[in-house]
Amino acid sequence: MQLTNPTKRTPDFRKGVAVAEQRLEKLLDIAKQIRVNILKSTTEAGSGHPSSSLSATEVVTALYFGGFLRYDAKNPHWPDRDRFVLSKGHAAPVLYAAMAEAGFFPREELMTLRKLGSPLEGHPNMAKLGGVEASTGSLGQGLSIGVGQALGARVDKKDYRVYVMTGDGELGEGQVWEAAASAAKYNLDNLTCIVDRNHFQQTGAAEEVLNMDPIDGKFAAFGWHTITINGNDMGEVVQALERGRAHKGQPVCIVSLTHKGQGILPLLEKLGDMNYHGKPLPPKYLDEALALVK
Amino acid sequence: MAGASSALESKRPMGKATRDAFGRALEALGADHPDIVVVDADVSNSTRTEWFGKKHPDRFFNIGIAESNLVGIAGGLASCGKTPVIASFACFIMCNGYDQLRMAVAYPGLNVKVVGTHAGISIGEDGASQMGIEDVSLACSLPGFVVIVPADEASAKAATKAMIDHKGPVYLRLGRPDVPKIYEDEKSFQIGKANEVRKGKDVTIVANGLMVASALDAADILAGEGIDARVIDMHTVKPIDRDALAKAAKETGALVVAEEHLAHGGLGSVVAMTVAELTPVPIRYVNVGDRFGESGTPEGLLEKFGLTAENVAKAVREVVKAKKR
């Protein structure tokens, strides 16, 4: 499949820090397990957004297991931790899947997703689940929260970093751009926004619903440093996060070009729905999907 | 005659505007509360947070004219253990920032202090677009929020301190003009505990904001007619003081609720709901009604919209008659 996006990939990208093969292999293994977790938990729940979660899997895996997020799963409110705000809250299954692998709670608990009394609500709820850094689900709000957290680090003279992941359709919300402008005003180089550019939103192709291209150009115009990558390529993801972390004086936006449903694309093709928005795989397709991601 | 018109023309000694009292109190609190961070959406010289900003520039951020972002940033700061105070005009912070107040503050129950200045129609000439007349209703609809409407300078100062000391989200509603003094000092303010500012046995006027002064003026008018009116300053709309309302309803048998807010969802609604449950008695209401404000002098607007001592007295006469039937 071709990545269809007029946003140009950052040139000379491969000249970045080389990613050790071993580290990549480990991350790819974890990503497989996270995809398994996403598929199983949403099918068990009978609802949810697996395709929106699958597109973001490489980035979330790299953040939690590639040495980017500092956290203590046994002490999730550790004040010096790094923050990851999942602004596209409907992709909660990828967050929960990663948190389970990171030891915030047992993997079995993923099967309580969306069930009454479970802290794994349909959209992330920070009041119920330690390690969730913002309650999200009303799109467009996470970047502002991330700006607040990045300012909090500055006020407290702490060195923690804040990562925010938005969707591409989510960029239609004006608040994202209010937040982008304010992050640039304060030169928040402890803030990274990752746009999961999976090309689809609820009713169709993102650029047809509301064309926000060029995404990197818009963030750059607001005063951000931008990096554009194939966000389903673990090596590119790791390198981009490293380059973003090293960049000083500006907030960093990583435009992560991805496929919605990455990992089970042949199945979605068979089902005739490459968007597959907001629905779990029926149980009869689960084995086929699990075989694809393994 | 004394008390026939609005609170702004009352013969009571005038004090400063509640926004001024808040601004000075916040500036002073900053010294002992290193956790306070103030975020502004470019109205700090109106909301008076500029006084804090000048004294504590490292804890003051003007993020531009962007109330949605303002609220979201406050949520992020609170999640890091800060005590963010955000202030704008009541209508802008509540109406423009509402989804953010719901998602980034109320839902996670974060310790954000939301201050709406320029509430009500008494801002005057700027007109309806700048008048927060629905803010109390909106704030009360945010689960877990405490909602405070102080009546004067001393209580606004005390409310500011109480708001910072309270752990959890608070909405503080403030006005633009100077208003009469109700209290000599700040000692009598406690969140959730109404103040009986005048004793009386025939009827109770429940008021907040600048309508407390009008309620007291109305009570003076009524005293001349042989009606002994109790006046309660219900500065906290949520949680409402149920005991004070039950006692007033039981002992005086009739209520008038006076506020500078829409009829729907404000103090009147909360009082009616509470009294209907505890001790049903006749109630009448003095408020902005179901309409927008307009341009004019603050005094002229309060007169036109019936937010006067005379109109409160009229409502009292009606409810006392209803009580006797």
Coordinates of C-alpha atoms in Angstrom, one line a residue:
Chain A
M1 CA 0.0 0.0 0.0
Q2 CA 1.2 3.5 -0.8
L3 CA 1.2 6.2 1.8
T4 CA -0.9 8.9 0.2
N5 CA 0.1 12.2 1.6
P6 CA 1.3 15.4 0.0
T7 CA 3.3 16.0 3.2
K8 CA 6.9 15.2 2.3
R9 CA 8.9 12.8 4.4
T10 CA 11.7 14.5 6.2
P11 CA 14.7 14.3 3.8
D12 CA 17.9 12.5 4.8
F13 CA 16.0 10.8 7.5
R14 CA 18.1 7.7 7.5
K15 CA 21.2 9.8 8.4
G16 CA 19.8 9.9 11.9
V17 CA 21.0 7.9 14.8
A18 CA 21.3 4.2 13.8
V19 CA 18.9 2.0 15.6
A20 CA 20.4 -1.2 16.8
E21 CA 18.9 -4.3 15.2
Q22 CA 18.5 -5.9 18.6
R23 CA 16.5 -3.0 20.0
L24 CA 14.3 -3.0 17.0
E25 CA 13.6 -6.7 17.2
K26 CA 12.6 -6.4 20.8
L27 CA 10.3 -3.4 20.0
L28 CA 8.7 -5.3 17.0
D29 CA 8.0 -8.3 19.3
I30 CA 6.3 -6.1 21.8
A31 CA 4.3 -4.3 19.0
K32 CA 3.0 -7.7 17.9
Q33 CA 1.8 -8.5 21.4
I34 CA 0.2 -5.0 21.7
R35 CA -1.7 -5.7 18.5
V36 CA -2.8 -9.0 19.9
N37 CA -4.0 -7.2 23.0
I38 CA -5.9 -4.6 21.0
L39 CA -7.7 -7.1 18.9
K40 CA -8.6 -9.5 21.7
S41 CA -9.8 -6.8 24.1
T42 CA -12.0 -5.0 21.6
T43 CA -13.5 -8.2 20.2
E44 CA -14.2 -9.3 23.8
A45 CA -15.7 -5.9 24.6
G46 CA -17.9 -6.1 21.5
S47 CA -17.2 -2.4 20.7
G48 CA -14.3 0.0 20.4
H49 CA -11.8 1.4 17.9
P50 CA -9.3 -1.3 17.0
S51 CA -8.3 0.2 13.6
S52 CA -7.5 3.6 15.2
S53 CA -5.4 1.8 17.8
L54 CA -3.5 -0.4 15.3
S55 CA -2.3 2.6 13.3
A56 CA -0.6 4.1 16.4
T57 CA 0.9 0.8 17.7
E58 CA 4.6 1.4 16.6
V59 CA 4.7 4.9 18.2
V60 CA 3.1 3.8 21.4
T61 CA 5.3 0.8 21.6
A62 CA 8.4 2.9 21.0
L63 CA 7.4 5.4 23.6
Y64 CA 6.8 2.9 26.4
F65 CA 9.5 0.4 25.5
G66 CA 12.1 2.2 23.4
G67 CA 13.5 4.2 26.3
F68 CA 11.5 7.4 25.7
L69 CA 8.9 7.5 28.5
R70 CA 10.3 7.4 32.0
Y71 CA 7.7 5.8 34.3
D72 CA 7.3 3.6 37.3
A73 CA 4.4 1.2 36.7
K74 CA 4.2 0.5 40.4
N75 CA 4.1 4.2 41.3
P76 CA 2.2 5.7 38.4
H77 CA 1.9 9.1 40.1
W78 CA 5.7 9.5 40.5
P79 CA 6.0 13.3 40.1
D80 CA 9.1 13.2 37.9
R81 CA 7.6 10.8 35.3
D82 CA 7.3 11.7 31.7
R83 CA 3.7 12.1 30.5
F84 CA 1.9 10.6 27.5
V85 CA -1.4 12.1 26.7
L86 CA -3.5 10.2 24.2
S87 CA -5.6 13.0 22.8
K88 CA -7.2 10.7 20.3
G89 CA -8.9 9.0 23.3
H90 CA -10.9 6.5 21.1
A91 CA -7.5 4.7 20.6
A92 CA -7.6 3.7 24.3
P93 CA -7.1 0.0 23.5
V94 CA -3.5 0.7 22.3
L95 CA -2.8 2.7 25.5
Y96 CA -4.2 0.0 27.7
A97 CA -2.4 -2.7 25.7
A98 CA 0.9 -1.0 26.2
M99 CA 0.2 -0.2 29.9
A100 CA -0.5 -3.9 30.5
E101 CA 2.8 -4.9 28.9
A102 CA 4.6 -2.3 30.9
G103 CA 3.2 -3.7 34.1
F104 CA 0.7 -1.1 35.2
F105 CA -1.9 -3.9 35.5
P106 CA -2.1 -7.6 34.6
R107 CA -2.7 -8.4 31.0
E108 CA -5.9 -10.4 31.9
E109 CA -7.5 -7.1 32.9
L110 CA -7.5 -6.1 29.3
M111 CA -10.5 -8.4 28.9
T112 CA -12.5 -6.1 31.2
L113 CA -12.3 -3.3 28.6
R114 CA -15.5 -1.3 28.5
K115 CA -17.2 -3.4 31.1
L116 CA -19.1 -2.0 34.1
G117 CA -16.8 -1.3 37.0
S118 CA -13.6 -1.7 34.9
P119 CA -11.0 1.1 35.1
L120 CA -10.4 0.4 31.4
E121 CA -13.3 2.7 30.1
G122 CA -14.2 3.2 26.5
H123 CA -12.1 6.3 26.5
P124 CA -9.2 7.0 29.0
N125 CA -10.3 8.1 32.5
M126 CA -7.3 9.3 34.6
A127 CA -9.4 9.4 37.7
K128 CA -9.9 5.6 37.5
L129 CA -6.6 4.4 36.1
G130 CA -3.2 5.4 37.3
G131 CA -0.8 6.0 34.4
V132 CA -3.4 7.6 32.3
E133 CA -2.3 11.2 32.1
A134 CA -5.5 12.9 30.8
S135 CA -9.1 12.0 30.5
T136 CA -9.8 12.3 26.8
G137 CA -12.4 11.4 24.2
S138 CA -13.6 14.9 23.3
L139 CA -11.2 15.5 20.5
G140 CA -8.9 18.5 20.2
Q141 CA -8.1 18.9 23.9
G142 CA -5.0 16.8 24.6
L143 CA -2.5 19.2 23.3
S144 CA -3.6 22.0 25.6
I145 CA -3.3 19.6 28.5
G146 CA 0.2 18.7 27.3
V147 CA 1.1 22.3 27.1
G148 CA -0.1 22.7 30.7
Q149 CA 2.0 19.7 31.8
A150 CA 5.1 21.0 29.9
L151 CA 4.6 24.5 31.6
G152 CA 4.2 22.7 34.9
A153 CA 7.7 21.1 34.4
R154 CA 9.1 24.5 33.7
V155 CA 7.6 26.1 36.8
D156 CA 8.8 23.3 39.0
K157 CA 12.2 23.2 37.2
K158 CA 11.8 19.5 36.4
D159 CA 13.1 17.7 33.4
Y160 CA 10.2 15.5 32.5
R161 CA 9.0 15.4 28.9
V162 CA 5.4 15.4 27.6
Y163 CA 4.3 13.5 24.6
V164 CA 0.8 14.1 23.1
M165 CA -0.7 11.9 20.4
T166 CA -3.5 13.4 18.3
G167 CA -5.3 12.0 15.3
D168 CA -5.3 13.7 11.9
G169 CA -9.1 14.2 11.7
E170 CA -8.7 15.7 15.2
L171 CA -6.8 18.6 13.7
G172 CA -10.1 20.0 12.6
E173 CA -10.6 21.1 16.2
G174 CA -9.5 24.7 16.5
Q175 CA -8.3 24.2 20.0
V176 CA -5.3 22.2 18.7
W177 CA -4.1 25.4 17.0
E178 CA -4.6 27.5 20.1
A179 CA -2.5 25.0 21.9
A180 CA 0.1 24.9 19.1
A181 CA 0.5 28.6 19.2
S182 CA 0.9 28.7 22.9
A183 CA 3.5 25.9 23.0
A184 CA 5.6 27.9 20.5
K185 CA 5.2 31.1 22.5
Y186 CA 6.9 29.4 25.5
N187 CA 9.4 27.4 23.4
L188 CA 8.3 24.2 25.0
D189 CA 11.1 21.9 23.8
N190 CA 10.0 19.4 26.5
L191 CA 6.8 18.8 24.5
T192 CA 6.4 16.5 21.5
C193 CA 3.1 16.2 19.5
I194 CA 2.7 13.1 17.4
V195 CA 0.0 13.3 14.8
D196 CA -1.2 9.8 14.0
R197 CA -1.8 10.5 10.3
N198 CA -3.8 7.4 9.5
H199 CA -5.7 9.1 6.7
F200 CA -9.2 8.3 7.8
Q201 CA -11.8 9.7 10.2
Q202 CA -15.3 8.6 11.2
T203 CA -17.1 9.1 7.9
G204 CA -14.3 8.9 5.3
A205 CA -10.9 10.0 4.1
A206 CA -9.4 12.7 6.3
E207 CA -8.4 15.0 3.5
E208 CA -11.9 14.7 2.0
V209 CA -13.8 15.5 5.2
L210 CA -11.6 18.5 5.9
N211 CA -8.2 18.8 4.3
M212 CA -5.6 19.8 6.8
D213 CA -2.6 19.3 4.6
P214 CA 0.1 20.1 4.8
I215 CA 0.1 19.1 8.5
D216 CA 3.9 19.6 8.9
G217 CA 3.7 23.0 7.1
K218 CA 0.9 24.1 9.5
F219 CA 2.9 23.2 12.6
A220 CA 6.0 24.7 11.2
A221 CA 4.1 27.9 10.5
F222 CA 3.1 27.9 14.2
G223 CA 6.7 27.8 15.2
W224 CA 7.2 24.0 15.7
H225 CA 10.1 21.8 14.5
T226 CA 8.6 19.1 12.4
I227 CA 9.6 15.6 11.4
T228 CA 7.6 13.4 9.1
I229 CA 8.0 9.7 9.1
N230 CA 6.4 6.4 8.2
G231 CA 4.9 5.8 11.5
N232 CA 4.4 2.1 11.0
D233 CA 8.2 1.6 10.5
M234 CA 9.6 1.0 14.0
G235 CA 13.1 2.2 12.9
E236 CA 11.8 5.5 11.7
V237 CA 9.7 6.0 14.8
V238 CA 12.6 5.4 17.1
Q239 CA 14.8 7.7 15.2
A240 CA 12.2 10.4 15.0
L241 CA 11.6 10.3 18.8
E242 CA 15.4 10.5 19.4
R243 CA 15.7 13.5 17.1
G244 CA 12.7 15.1 18.7
R245 CA 14.1 14.6 22.1
A246 CA 17.4 16.2 21.1
H247 CA 15.8 19.2 19.5
K248 CA 16.1 22.4 21.6
G249 CA 14.3 25.6 21.7
Q250 CA 11.0 24.6 20.0
P251 CA 8.2 22.1 20.5
V252 CA 8.5 19.2 18.1
C253 CA 5.7 17.7 15.9
I254 CA 6.2 14.3 14.5
V255 CA 3.8 13.7 11.6
S256 CA 3.4 9.9 11.7
L257 CA 2.1 8.6 8.4
T258 CA 0.3 5.4 9.2
H259 CA -2.4 3.0 8.0
K260 CA -5.6 2.8 10.0
G261 CA -5.8 -0.9 10.8
Q262 CA -2.1 -1.5 10.3
G263 CA -1.4 -5.2 10.9
I264 CA -4.7 -6.5 9.6
L265 CA -5.0 -4.6 6.3
P266 CA -5.6 -7.8 4.1
L267 CA -8.5 -8.7 6.4
L268 CA -10.0 -5.2 6.1
E269 CA -9.5 -5.3 2.4
K270 CA -11.5 -8.6 2.4
L271 CA -14.2 -7.0 4.5
G272 CA -14.3 -4.1 2.1
D273 CA -13.7 -1.4 4.7
M274 CA -10.3 0.1 4.9
N275 CA -11.5 2.6 7.5
Y276 CA -13.2 0.2 9.7
H277 CA -14.0 3.0 12.2
G278 CA -15.3 2.3 15.6
K279 CA -16.1 -1.3 15.5
P280 CA -14.4 -4.5 16.8
L281 CA -13.7 -7.5 14.7
P282 CA -16.5 -10.1 15.0
P283 CA -15.2 -13.2 16.9
K284 CA -15.3 -15.3 13.7
Y285 CA -12.5 -13.1 12.2
L286 CA -10.4 -12.9 15.3
D287 CA -8.1 -15.9 14.6
E288 CA -7.5 -14.7 11.1
A289 CA -6.5 -11.2 12.4
L290 CA -4.3 -12.6 15.1
A291 CA -2.5 -14.8 12.6
L292 CA -1.8 -11.6 10.5
V293 CA -0.3 -9.6 13.3
K294 CA 1.9 -12.5 14.7
Chain B
M1 CA -35.8 57.2 48.5
A2 CA -33.2 54.9 50.0
G3 CA -33.2 51.5 48.5
A4 CA -35.8 52.1 45.8
S5 CA -33.3 51.5 43.0
S6 CA -30.4 49.2 42.3
A7 CA -27.6 48.0 44.6
L8 CA -25.3 50.5 42.8
E9 CA -27.3 53.4 44.1
S10 CA -27.8 52.0 47.6
K11 CA -27.2 54.3 50.6
R12 CA -25.1 51.6 52.1
P13 CA -21.3 52.3 52.3
M14 CA -19.7 51.4 49.1
G15 CA -16.8 49.0 48.8
K16 CA -14.7 47.9 46.0
A17 CA -15.8 45.6 43.2
T18 CA -15.6 41.9 43.9
R19 CA -13.0 41.4 41.1
D20 CA -10.8 44.0 42.8
A21 CA -11.0 42.1 46.1
F22 CA -10.2 38.9 44.3
G23 CA -7.2 40.4 42.5
R24 CA -5.7 41.8 45.7
A25 CA -6.4 38.6 47.6
L26 CA -4.8 36.4 44.9
E27 CA -1.7 38.7 44.8
A28 CA -1.3 38.3 48.5
L29 CA -1.9 34.5 48.5
G30 CA 0.8 34.0 45.9
A31 CA 3.5 34.5 48.5
D32 CA 2.5 31.7 50.8
H33 CA 1.2 29.4 48.0
P34 CA 4.1 28.5 45.6
D35 CA 1.7 26.0 44.0
I36 CA -0.5 28.8 42.6
V37 CA 0.0 29.4 38.9
V38 CA -2.2 31.9 37.1
V39 CA -3.1 31.6 33.4
D40 CA -4.7 34.4 31.5
A41 CA -6.4 34.8 28.2
D42 CA -5.3 38.4 27.7
V43 CA -7.8 40.1 30.0
S44 CA -5.7 40.2 33.2
N45 CA -6.2 44.0 33.6
S46 CA -9.9 43.4 33.6
T47 CA -9.9 40.3 35.8
R48 CA -7.2 41.8 38.1
T49 CA -4.9 38.8 37.8
E50 CA -2.3 41.2 36.5
W51 CA -1.5 42.1 40.1
F52 CA -0.5 38.5 40.8
G53 CA 1.3 38.4 37.5
K54 CA 3.4 41.5 38.3
K55 CA 4.4 40.0 41.7
H56 CA 5.0 36.5 40.5
P57 CA 6.0 36.7 36.8
D58 CA 7.4 33.2 36.8
R59 CA 4.0 31.8 37.7
F60 CA 1.9 33.8 35.3
F61 CA 1.2 32.9 31.7
N62 CA -0.8 35.0 29.2
I63 CA -1.6 32.4 26.5
G64 CA -3.6 34.8 24.3
I65 CA -7.3 35.0 23.5
A66 CA -8.1 31.3 23.6
E67 CA -10.3 30.3 26.5
S68 CA -10.5 26.6 25.4
N69 CA -6.8 26.3 25.5
L70 CA -6.8 28.3 28.8
V71 CA -8.9 25.7 30.5
G72 CA -7.0 22.7 29.0
I73 CA -3.7 24.2 30.1
A74 CA -5.1 24.6 33.6
G75 CA -6.1 20.9 33.6
G76 CA -2.6 20.0 32.6
L77 CA -1.0 22.1 35.3
A78 CA -3.3 20.7 38.0
S79 CA -2.5 17.2 36.9
C80 CA 1.1 18.1 37.8
G81 CA 0.2 19.2 41.3
K82 CA -0.1 22.9 40.6
T83 CA -3.1 25.0 41.8
P84 CA -4.0 26.9 38.6
V85 CA -6.2 29.9 38.8
I86 CA -7.8 30.9 35.5
A87 CA -9.8 34.0 35.0
S88 CA -11.7 35.6 32.2
F89 CA -15.1 37.2 31.7
A90 CA -17.7 34.9 33.1
C91 CA -19.4 34.4 29.7
F92 CA -16.2 33.6 27.8
I93 CA -14.6 31.2 30.3
M94 CA -17.8 29.3 30.9
C95 CA -19.3 29.3 27.4
N96 CA -16.1 29.1 25.3
G97 CA -14.3 26.8 27.7
Y98 CA -17.2 24.6 28.7
D99 CA -16.3 21.3 27.0
Q100 CA -12.8 21.8 28.4
L101 CA -14.1 22.5 31.9
R102 CA -16.1 19.3 31.5
M103 CA -13.3 17.1 30.2
A104 CA -10.0 18.6 31.5
V105 CA -11.3 19.7 34.9
A106 CA -14.6 18.3 36.2
Y107 CA -14.3 14.7 34.8
P108 CA -10.9 14.1 36.3
G109 CA -11.8 16.2 39.4
L110 CA -8.7 18.4 39.1
N111 CA -7.9 21.2 41.4
V112 CA -8.5 24.1 39.0
K113 CA -9.9 27.5 40.2
V114 CA -12.1 29.1 37.6
V115 CA -12.9 32.7 38.0
G116 CA -15.6 34.5 35.9
T117 CA -15.5 38.3 36.2
H118 CA -17.9 40.8 34.6
A119 CA -20.8 38.5 35.5
G120 CA -24.4 39.7 35.2
I121 CA -25.9 42.8 33.5
S122 CA -24.2 45.3 35.8
I123 CA -21.2 45.6 33.5
G124 CA -23.3 48.1 31.6
E125 CA -22.4 49.6 28.2
D126 CA -20.5 46.7 26.7
G127 CA -23.8 44.9 26.2
A128 CA -25.1 41.4 26.0
S129 CA -22.2 39.7 24.3
Q130 CA -20.0 40.5 27.4
M131 CA -22.5 39.6 30.1
G132 CA -22.3 36.3 31.8
I133 CA -25.9 35.6 32.8
E134 CA -25.9 31.8 32.4
D135 CA -22.6 31.0 34.1
V136 CA -23.9 29.8 37.4
S137 CA -26.2 27.4 35.7
L138 CA -23.3 26.1 33.6
A139 CA -21.0 25.8 36.5
C140 CA -23.6 24.0 38.6
S141 CA -23.9 21.5 35.8
L142 CA -20.2 20.4 36.2
P143 CA -20.1 17.5 38.6
G144 CA -18.0 18.1 41.6
F145 CA -17.7 21.9 41.1
V146 CA -18.1 24.3 44.1
V147 CA -19.9 27.5 42.9
I148 CA -19.5 30.7 44.8
V149 CA -21.1 34.1 44.2
P150 CA -19.7 36.6 46.8
A151 CA -21.7 39.7 47.7
D152 CA -19.1 42.3 48.4
E153 CA -15.4 43.1 48.8
A154 CA -14.8 41.4 52.1
S155 CA -16.6 38.2 51.2
A156 CA -14.9 38.1 47.8
K157 CA -11.5 38.3 49.5
A158 CA -12.5 35.6 51.9
A159 CA -13.9 33.5 49.1
T160 CA -10.7 33.7 47.2
K161 CA -8.8 32.3 50.1
A162 CA -11.4 29.6 50.7
M163 CA -11.3 28.7 47.0
I164 CA -7.5 28.2 47.2
D165 CA -7.7 26.2 50.4
H166 CA -10.5 23.9 49.0
K167 CA -9.2 20.8 47.2
G168 CA -11.1 20.4 44.0
P169 CA -12.6 22.5 41.2
V170 CA -14.2 25.8 42.1
Y171 CA -16.1 28.4 40.1
L172 CA -16.0 31.9 41.6
R173 CA -18.4 34.5 40.1
L174 CA -17.4 38.1 40.3
G175 CA -18.7 41.5 39.2
R176 CA -17.3 44.5 37.5
P177 CA -18.7 47.6 39.4
D178 CA -18.0 48.7 42.9
V179 CA -20.7 47.3 45.2
P180 CA -22.0 48.2 48.7
K181 CA -20.3 46.7 51.7
I182 CA -22.2 43.9 53.4
Y183 CA -19.5 42.7 55.8
E184 CA -17.1 44.5 58.1
D185 CA -14.5 41.8 57.8
E186 CA -13.7 38.4 56.2
K187 CA -14.4 36.2 59.2
S188 CA -17.9 35.1 58.4
F189 CA -17.2 33.3 55.1
Q190 CA -17.3 29.5 54.9
I191 CA -17.9 27.5 51.7
G192 CA -21.4 25.9 51.8
K193 CA -22.6 27.9 54.8
A194 CA -25.1 30.7 54.2
N195 CA -25.0 33.9 56.2
E196 CA -28.1 35.3 57.8
V197 CA -27.4 39.0 57.3
R198 CA -30.7 40.2 58.7
K199 CA -33.0 38.5 61.1
G200 CA -36.7 38.3 60.3
K201 CA -39.7 36.1 60.8
D202 CA -42.3 36.8 58.1
V203 CA -40.4 35.9 55.0
T204 CA -36.9 35.2 53.8
I205 CA -35.1 36.8 50.9
V206 CA -32.4 34.5 49.6
A207 CA -29.8 36.4 47.5
N208 CA -26.3 36.4 46.3
G209 CA -23.9 38.8 44.5
L210 CA -25.0 42.4 44.4
M211 CA -28.6 41.4 45.0
V212 CA -27.7 40.9 48.7
A213 CA -27.5 44.7 49.1
S214 CA -30.8 45.0 47.2
A215 CA -32.4 42.4 49.5
L216 CA -31.3 44.4 52.6
D217 CA -32.6 47.6 51.1
A218 CA -35.9 45.8 50.3
A219 CA -36.0 44.6 53.9
D220 CA -35.7 48.2 55.0
I221 CA -38.6 49.2 52.8
L222 CA -40.7 46.3 54.0
A223 CA -40.0 47.1 57.7
G224 CA -41.9 50.3 57.2
E225 CA -44.9 48.3 56.0
G226 CA -44.8 45.9 59.0
I227 CA -43.2 43.0 57.1
D228 CA -40.2 41.6 59.0
A229 CA -38.0 40.1 56.3
R230 CA -35.0 37.8 56.9
V231 CA -32.1 38.1 54.5
I232 CA -29.8 35.2 53.7
D233 CA -26.6 35.7 51.7
M234 CA -26.4 32.4 49.8
H235 CA -22.9 32.9 48.5
T236 CA -22.4 29.2 47.8
V237 CA -24.8 27.9 45.2
K238 CA -23.3 24.5 45.2
P239 CA -23.2 22.8 47.6
I240 CA -26.3 24.7 48.7
D241 CA -26.8 25.2 52.5
R242 CA -29.8 22.9 52.9
D243 CA -30.1 23.5 56.6
A244 CA -30.3 27.3 56.2
L245 CA -33.0 26.9 53.6
A246 CA -35.0 24.3 55.6
K247 CA -34.9 26.6 58.6
A248 CA -35.9 29.7 56.7
A249 CA -38.8 27.9 55.0
K250 CA -40.0 26.4 58.3
E251 CA -39.6 29.6 60.4
T252 CA -40.8 32.2 57.8
G253 CA -43.0 30.2 55.5
A254 CA -42.2 32.0 52.3
L255 CA -39.1 32.8 50.2
V256 CA -38.0 35.3 47.6
V257 CA -34.8 34.4 45.6
A258 CA -32.9 37.4 44.1
E259 CA -30.0 37.0 41.7
E260 CA -28.3 38.7 38.8
H261 CA -28.7 35.7 36.5
L262 CA -31.1 34.0 34.1
A263 CA -34.2 32.5 35.7
H264 CA -33.1 29.0 34.5
G265 CA -30.5 27.1 36.4
G266 CA -29.3 29.7 38.9
L267 CA -29.8 30.2 42.6
G268 CA -33.6 30.3 42.2
S269 CA -33.6 26.8 40.6
V270 CA -31.4 25.3 43.2
V271 CA -33.4 26.9 46.1
A272 CA -36.7 25.7 44.6
M273 CA -35.4 22.2 44.2
T274 CA -34.1 22.1 47.7
V275 CA -37.1 23.7 49.4
A276 CA -39.6 21.6 47.4
E277 CA -37.8 18.5 48.9
L278 CA -37.4 19.7 52.4
T279 CA -40.2 22.2 53.4
P280 CA -42.4 23.3 50.5
V281 CA -43.4 26.9 50.8
P282 CA -44.4 29.7 48.3
I283 CA -41.5 31.1 46.4
R284 CA -41.1 34.2 44.1
Y285 CA -38.1 35.0 42.0
V286 CA -36.3 38.2 41.0
N287 CA -33.8 37.6 38.2
V288 CA -32.9 38.5 34.6
G289 CA -35.6 36.2 33.3
D290 CA -35.3 34.5 30.0
R291 CA -33.6 37.2 27.9
F292 CA -30.3 38.8 27.0
G293 CA -29.0 42.0 28.4
E294 CA -28.2 45.1 26.4
S295 CA -26.1 48.2 26.4
G296 CA -26.8 51.0 28.9
T297 CA -25.6 52.3 32.3
P298 CA -25.3 49.6 34.9
E299 CA -27.9 51.4 37.1
G300 CA -30.2 51.8 34.1
L301 CA -29.9 48.1 33.2
L302 CA -30.6 46.9 36.7
E303 CA -33.7 49.1 36.8
K304 CA -34.9 48.0 33.4
F305 CA -34.5 44.3 34.3
G306 CA -36.1 44.7 37.7
L307 CA -33.1 43.9 39.8
T308 CA -33.9 46.6 42.4
A309 CA -34.8 46.8 46.0
E310 CA -38.3 48.0 45.1
N311 CA -38.8 45.0 42.8
V312 CA -37.6 42.6 45.5
A313 CA -40.0 44.2 48.0
K314 CA -42.8 43.8 45.5
A315 CA -42.0 40.1 45.2
V316 CA -42.0 39.8 48.9
R317 CA -45.5 41.4 49.2
E318 CA -46.8 38.9 46.7
V319 CA -45.3 35.9 48.3
V320 CA -46.5 37.0 51.8
K321 CA -50.0 37.1 50.3
A322 CA -49.6 33.7 48.8
K323 CA -48.4 32.4 52.2
K324 CA -51.6 33.7 53.9
R325 CA -54.0 32.0 51.5

